[in-house]
XYZ file of C-alpha atoms in Angstrom:
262
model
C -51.062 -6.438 -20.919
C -51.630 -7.856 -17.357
C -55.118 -8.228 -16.659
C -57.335 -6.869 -13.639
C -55.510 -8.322 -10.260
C -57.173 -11.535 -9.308
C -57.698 -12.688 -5.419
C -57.793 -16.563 -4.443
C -61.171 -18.495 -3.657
C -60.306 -17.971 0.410
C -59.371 -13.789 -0.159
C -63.004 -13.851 -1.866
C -64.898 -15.715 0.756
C -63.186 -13.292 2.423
C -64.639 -10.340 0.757
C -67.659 -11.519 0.758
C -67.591 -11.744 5.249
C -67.082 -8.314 5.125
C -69.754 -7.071 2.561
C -72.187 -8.700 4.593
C -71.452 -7.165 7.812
C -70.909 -3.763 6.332
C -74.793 -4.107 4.768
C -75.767 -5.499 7.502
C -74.637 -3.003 9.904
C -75.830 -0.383 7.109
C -79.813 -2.308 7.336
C -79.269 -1.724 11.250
C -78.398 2.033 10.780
C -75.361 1.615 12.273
C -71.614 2.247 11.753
C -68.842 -0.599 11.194
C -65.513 -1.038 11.840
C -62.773 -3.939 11.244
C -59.093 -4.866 11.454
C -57.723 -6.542 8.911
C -54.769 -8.356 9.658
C -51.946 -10.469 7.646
C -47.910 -9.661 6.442
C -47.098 -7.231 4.170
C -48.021 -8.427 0.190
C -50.575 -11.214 1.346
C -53.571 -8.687 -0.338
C -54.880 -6.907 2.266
C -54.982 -3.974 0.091
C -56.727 -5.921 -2.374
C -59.465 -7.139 -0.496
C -60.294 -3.849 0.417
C -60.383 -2.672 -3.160
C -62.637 -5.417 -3.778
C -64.956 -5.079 -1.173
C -65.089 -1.055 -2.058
C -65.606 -1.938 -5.648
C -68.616 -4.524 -5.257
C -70.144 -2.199 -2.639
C -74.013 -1.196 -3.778
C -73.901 1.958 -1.894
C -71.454 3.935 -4.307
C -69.545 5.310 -0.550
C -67.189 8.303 -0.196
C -63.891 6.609 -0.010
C -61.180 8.372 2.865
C -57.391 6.304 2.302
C -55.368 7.298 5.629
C -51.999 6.052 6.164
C -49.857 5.713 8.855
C -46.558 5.820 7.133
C -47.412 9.037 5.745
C -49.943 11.027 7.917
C -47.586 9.714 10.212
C -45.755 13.070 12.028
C -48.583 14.327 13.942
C -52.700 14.303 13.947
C -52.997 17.574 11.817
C -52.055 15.422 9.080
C -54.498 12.803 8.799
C -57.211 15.374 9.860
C -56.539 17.672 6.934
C -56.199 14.960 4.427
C -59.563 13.280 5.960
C -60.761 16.692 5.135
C -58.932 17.211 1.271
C -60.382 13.914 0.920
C -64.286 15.110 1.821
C -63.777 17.778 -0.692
C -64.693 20.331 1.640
C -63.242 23.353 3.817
C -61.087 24.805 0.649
C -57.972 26.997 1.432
C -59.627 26.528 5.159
C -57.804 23.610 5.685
C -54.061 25.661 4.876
C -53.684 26.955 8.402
C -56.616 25.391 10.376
C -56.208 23.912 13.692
C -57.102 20.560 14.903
C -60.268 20.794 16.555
C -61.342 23.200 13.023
C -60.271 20.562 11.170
C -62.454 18.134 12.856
C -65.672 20.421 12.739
C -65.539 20.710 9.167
C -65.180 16.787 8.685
C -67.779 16.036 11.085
C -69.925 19.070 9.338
C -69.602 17.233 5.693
C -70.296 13.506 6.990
C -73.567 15.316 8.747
C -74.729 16.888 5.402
C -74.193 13.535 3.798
C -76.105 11.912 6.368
C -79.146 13.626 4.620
C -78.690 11.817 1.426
C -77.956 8.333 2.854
C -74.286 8.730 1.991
C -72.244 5.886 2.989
C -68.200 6.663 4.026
C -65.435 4.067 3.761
C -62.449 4.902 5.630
C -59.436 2.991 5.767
C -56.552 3.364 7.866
C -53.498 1.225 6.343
C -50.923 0.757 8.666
C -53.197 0.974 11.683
C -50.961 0.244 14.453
C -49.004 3.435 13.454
C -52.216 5.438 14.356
C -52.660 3.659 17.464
C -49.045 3.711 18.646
C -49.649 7.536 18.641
C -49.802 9.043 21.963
C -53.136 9.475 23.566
C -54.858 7.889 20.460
C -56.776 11.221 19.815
C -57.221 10.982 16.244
C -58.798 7.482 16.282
C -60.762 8.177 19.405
C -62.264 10.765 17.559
C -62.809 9.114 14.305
C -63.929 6.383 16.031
C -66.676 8.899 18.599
C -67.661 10.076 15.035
C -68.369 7.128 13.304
C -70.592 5.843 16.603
C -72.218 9.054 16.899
C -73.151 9.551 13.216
C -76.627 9.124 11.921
C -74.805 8.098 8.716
C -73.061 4.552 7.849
C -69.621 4.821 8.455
C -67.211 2.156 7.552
C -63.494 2.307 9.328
C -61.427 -1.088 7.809
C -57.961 -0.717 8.984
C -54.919 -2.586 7.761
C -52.227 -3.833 9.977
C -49.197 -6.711 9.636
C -49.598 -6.671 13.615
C -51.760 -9.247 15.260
C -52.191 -7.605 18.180
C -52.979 -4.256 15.956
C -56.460 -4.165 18.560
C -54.639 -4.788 21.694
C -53.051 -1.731 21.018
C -56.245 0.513 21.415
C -56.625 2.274 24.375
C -59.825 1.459 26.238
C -61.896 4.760 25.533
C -60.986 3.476 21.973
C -61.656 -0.491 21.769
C -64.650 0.741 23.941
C -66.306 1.917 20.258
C -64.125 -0.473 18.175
C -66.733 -3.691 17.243
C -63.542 -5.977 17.873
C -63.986 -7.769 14.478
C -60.568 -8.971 13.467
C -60.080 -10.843 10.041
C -57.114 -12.587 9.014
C -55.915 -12.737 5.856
C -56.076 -16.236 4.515
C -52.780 -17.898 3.157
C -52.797 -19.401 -0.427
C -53.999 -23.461 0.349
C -51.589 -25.196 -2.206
C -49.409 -24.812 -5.848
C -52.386 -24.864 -8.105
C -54.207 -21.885 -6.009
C -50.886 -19.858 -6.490
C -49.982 -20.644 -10.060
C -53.489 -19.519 -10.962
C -53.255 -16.296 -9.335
C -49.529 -15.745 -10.440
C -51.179 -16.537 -14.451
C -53.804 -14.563 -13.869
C -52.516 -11.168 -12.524
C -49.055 -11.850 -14.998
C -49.648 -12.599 -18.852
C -45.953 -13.650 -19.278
C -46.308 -16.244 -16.919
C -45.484 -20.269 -18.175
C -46.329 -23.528 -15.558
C -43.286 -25.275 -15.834
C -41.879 -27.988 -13.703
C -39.201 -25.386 -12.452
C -41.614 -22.432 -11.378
C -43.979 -24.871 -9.936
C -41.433 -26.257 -7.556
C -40.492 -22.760 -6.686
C -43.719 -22.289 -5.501
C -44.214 -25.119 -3.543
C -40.574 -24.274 -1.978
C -41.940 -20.845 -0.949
C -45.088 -21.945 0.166
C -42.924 -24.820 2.572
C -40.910 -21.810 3.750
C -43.858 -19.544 4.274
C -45.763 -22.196 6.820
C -43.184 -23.110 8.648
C -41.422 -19.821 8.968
C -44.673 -18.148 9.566
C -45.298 -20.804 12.417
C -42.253 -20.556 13.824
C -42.618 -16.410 14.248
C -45.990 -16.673 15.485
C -45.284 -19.349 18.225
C -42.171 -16.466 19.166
C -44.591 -14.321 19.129
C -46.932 -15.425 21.497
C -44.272 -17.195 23.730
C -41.993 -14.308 23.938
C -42.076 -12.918 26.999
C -40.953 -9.805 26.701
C -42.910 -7.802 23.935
C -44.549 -4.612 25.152
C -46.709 -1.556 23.813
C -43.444 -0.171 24.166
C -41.118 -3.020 22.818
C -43.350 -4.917 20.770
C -41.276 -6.419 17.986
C -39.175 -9.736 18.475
C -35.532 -9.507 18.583
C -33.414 -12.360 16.200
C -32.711 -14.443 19.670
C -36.573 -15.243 20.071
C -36.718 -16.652 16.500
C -33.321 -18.356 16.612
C -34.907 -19.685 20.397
C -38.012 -21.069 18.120
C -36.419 -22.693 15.261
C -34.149 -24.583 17.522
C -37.028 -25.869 19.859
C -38.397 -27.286 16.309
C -35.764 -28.635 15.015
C -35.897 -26.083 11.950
C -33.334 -25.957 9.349
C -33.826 -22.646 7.432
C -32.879 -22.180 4.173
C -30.370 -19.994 4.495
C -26.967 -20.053 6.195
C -26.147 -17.493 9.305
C -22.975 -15.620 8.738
């Protein structure tokens, strides 16, 4: 049996950053909110778990996400409110703005037991590609407005995930952006690979896998994010980079990939 998932040393320092901002925006009676940011499977979800877990406050815990509260704001406003436990068979045929007087009705009542909410929105930049941003301008105006702590983290694999926020929104967004640290060398993985996976053997073979990936992983990850920044071309509206930009970027470096183009 595998045992509890393990995070490296930096995903922990990591952890710990944001447990001490969230109390210390809770001392200061005030809400807090975060983007987390790093590529799919580098533990973003994890961190989060962590941080929820090792929080003193025992928080209501709200998981949104954009992939699937992703066809229109009704969605994520009745499962914010499924997720309250509150408004019953209410919530069946309820319009938006009902909706979003019950939730703001239950985080009120908590407010008069100290409650502390966690919400997290995975796959933020699906929420904020949304047009007019309404449902995170609201959560958002909620959270600011609340005499209780609430904590939005959201999750993104876009760097940019804040630029994306319109400016009513950013304007209550505390623009704290954390990036998900990469594993620093073979030992760091191997001992998170051992830990989280019993059948797991350090051999000569799977270490040099390892170190392989992790070669692949910098400079691949270097290469994309120098595209990124130098491509001239990405928009709100076209914001992903097309195979040319990369192909543009591993030339200028002199990059042999390790794979062969067909």
């Amino acid at each position: 049996m595998a045992t509890a998932n393990r995070l490296t040393k930096a995903a922990n320092e990591l952890v710990d950053e944001i447990l001490l901002y969230i109390e210390t925006s809770r001392r200061s009676e005030s809400s807090s909110s975060l983007l987390l940011i790093g590529p799919r499977g580098s533990g973003k979800s994890a961190i989060v778990k962590k941080v929820i877990e090792r929080l003193e406050c025992n928080p209501v815990v709200v998981h949104l996400r954009g992939l699937l509260q992703s066809n229109d704001d009704r969605q994520a406003y009745a499962s914010l409110v499924h997720q309250l436990g509150v408004g019953g068979t209410q919530v069946l045929n309820a319009t938006i703005p009902r909706l979003f007087e019950i939730s703001a009705k239950a985080i009120s009542e908590g407010a008069k037991n100290s409650q502390t909410y966690v919400v997290i929105l995975e796959d933020f930049e699906i929420f904020a590609l949304r047009p007019k941003q309404a449902f995170l301008y609201s959560l958002f105006n909620l959270a600011q407005g609340s005499d209780v702590g609430i904590v939005l983290i959201g999750t993104s694999i876009r760097i940019d995930a804040a630029d994306l926020l319109e400016k009513r929104v950013r304007s209550r967004f505390s623009e704290r952006v954390l990036v998900v640290p990469r594993p620093a060398d073979v030992d760091e993985v191997e001992s998170l690979v051992a830990q989280n996976n019993d059948g797991y053997r350090s051999t000569k073979a799977n270490r040099q896998r390892i170190a392989d990936q992790l070669k692949i992983d910098r400079v691949m990850g270097t290469i994309l994010m120098r595209a990124a920044y130098d491509g001239q071309d990405l928009t709100a509206g076209s914001p992903y980079l097309v195979l040319g930009d990369v192909v543009e970027e591993v030339r200028q470096q002199h990059f042999v990939p390790p794979f062969r183009a067909t």
